[in-house]
Amino acid sequence: MKQATLYEKLKDNRVKCTACAHYCQIMPGRTGICGVRLNKDGALYLLVYGKAAAVNLDPIEKKPLFHFLPGTAIFSIGTVGCNFGCDFCQNWDLSQASKMVQQKVKDPKEKILQLGKLVEYGQDLPPEKIVEYCEKNSIPSIAYTYNEPVIFFEYIYDTAKLAHKKGIKNVFVSNGYESKEAWQAIHPYLDAINIDLKSFYEKFYQKTCKAHLEPILESIKRAYEMKIWLEVTTLLIPKENDSDEELRSIAEFLAGISKGIPWHVTAFHPEYKMNNKPATPLDSLQRAYQIGKTAGLKYIYTGNVFDLEHQSTYCPKCQQLLIGRDWHAITESNIVNGKCSQCGTKIEGVWD
Ligand code: SF4
């Protein structure tokens, strides 16, 4: 556990956490919504500092990032806890664990004890060890992923700063709920981000994710303005967020910022509180693909399904195949110095 940097002290030993757009006001002995930021005697502590609950070496395509160092491995870490409560979460056993303790255990002392035990889950992985491993094994980037990264902000910040000193890049896989204070602090060290835009309707975010839409739209605009490489993902859930109208709204919003933002439309599989829903049919993903094209987006990708044609990158001008993909493997590459090898069109992304 380490004292947090993103918070303000309030009256009566209360604190206001400024890491995410919930801006929780937290009483002594309690955590915020995410369950991992604890008010102890009027100071805010990050319970999961240096405690990685999930650690993997992934292909960067799995994040998904298709226009950022394609074909490389990315060191990926996550902790317990999350600031959202999505009914369809695929990592709910980790993301919702601390919240369950917060809700179920009533006695404040017992609560702190249980939270302490919970965050002991996982391995000790201080920032220095992560960076040392990446340097030794020539891993070019680190992803803060699996749960919402901004809730373990101080752990990320120290790792990301150290990583940059060694020429290693930093990536967020995020629900887009970063506060403006978090953006200000992290942006010099953040190289790429994939933001989930789960819906274009406030009522979906409130009911299904226990959050709000507006901060996410703000984060998408902010990441683009800050020149952090940005890709966006929408998980299509049948009859929940897959109408033509909603998909068109998302695609037009992205195209209004930049037609070069890659948009991943991925398949839902029954999970957590939505395990009675059917999986997303391929037709819906391809319909979203066409809607994205009509809105003017240059790069759209279907995901979590077998659909090689719609998972490859094509030149928006001459239509040459630029990057062929077979799931997470690169089968062909025709981008030279960031340009199409056939017609010389500049292709948006970070290629070296
Ligand atoms: S990170 Fe967000 S959810 Fe967690 S305590 Fe801070 S404001 Fe609340």
Coordinates of N, CA, C and O in Angstrom, one line a residue, residues 39 50 52 55 97 114-115 121 169-170 175 224 252 266 291 296 320:
N39 N -9.3 5.4 2.4 CA -9.1 6.5 3.3 C -8.7 6.0 4.6 O -9.5 5.4 5.3
G50 N 2.1 -2.1 -6.6 CA 3.1 -3.2 -6.7 C 2.5 -4.6 -6.6 O 3.3 -5.5 -6.5
A52 N 0.4 -7.1 -8.7 CA -0.2 -7.4 -10.0 C -1.0 -8.7 -9.9 O -0.4 -9.7 -9.5
V55 N -0.7 -11.1 -14.9 CA 0.5 -10.7 -15.6 C 0.7 -11.6 -16.8 O 0.6 -12.8 -16.7
A97 N -13.9 -7.9 -7.3 CA -13.6 -8.6 -6.1 C -13.6 -7.6 -4.9 O -14.2 -7.9 -3.8
Q114 N -10.0 -7.6 5.4 CA -10.4 -8.4 4.2 C -9.8 -7.8 3.0 O -9.4 -8.5 2.1
L115 N -9.9 -6.4 2.9 CA -9.4 -5.8 1.7 C -7.9 -6.0 1.6 O -7.3 -6.2 0.6
Y121 N -3.5 -10.9 -2.9 CA -3.7 -11.8 -4.0 C -2.9 -11.3 -5.2 O -2.9 -10.1 -5.5
K169 N 7.7 1.9 -24.2 CA 6.5 2.7 -24.3 C 5.4 2.2 -23.4 O 5.4 1.0 -22.9
N170 N 4.4 3.0 -23.1 CA 3.3 2.7 -22.2 C 1.9 2.8 -22.9 O 1.7 3.7 -23.6
N175 N -11.4 2.1 -19.9 CA -12.9 2.4 -20.1 C -13.1 3.9 -20.4 O -14.2 4.3 -20.5
Y224 N -7.0 12.2 -28.3 CA -6.6 12.6 -29.6 C -5.9 13.9 -29.6 O -4.8 14.1 -30.3
E252 N -20.0 8.1 -36.4 CA -20.0 9.6 -36.8 C -19.2 10.4 -35.8 O -18.5 11.4 -36.1
T266 N -16.3 -5.6 -31.7 CA -16.0 -7.0 -31.3 C -17.2 -7.8 -30.8 O -18.2 -7.2 -30.3
I291 N -21.4 0.3 -41.5 CA -21.8 1.6 -41.0 C -20.6 2.5 -40.7 O -20.6 3.7 -41.1
G296 N -17.3 7.2 -43.0 CA -16.0 7.7 -43.5 C -14.8 7.2 -42.7 O -13.7 7.6 -43.0
Q320 N -4.8 -1.6 -51.5 CA -3.8 -2.7 -51.3 C -3.9 -3.3 -49.9 O -4.1 -2.5 -48.9

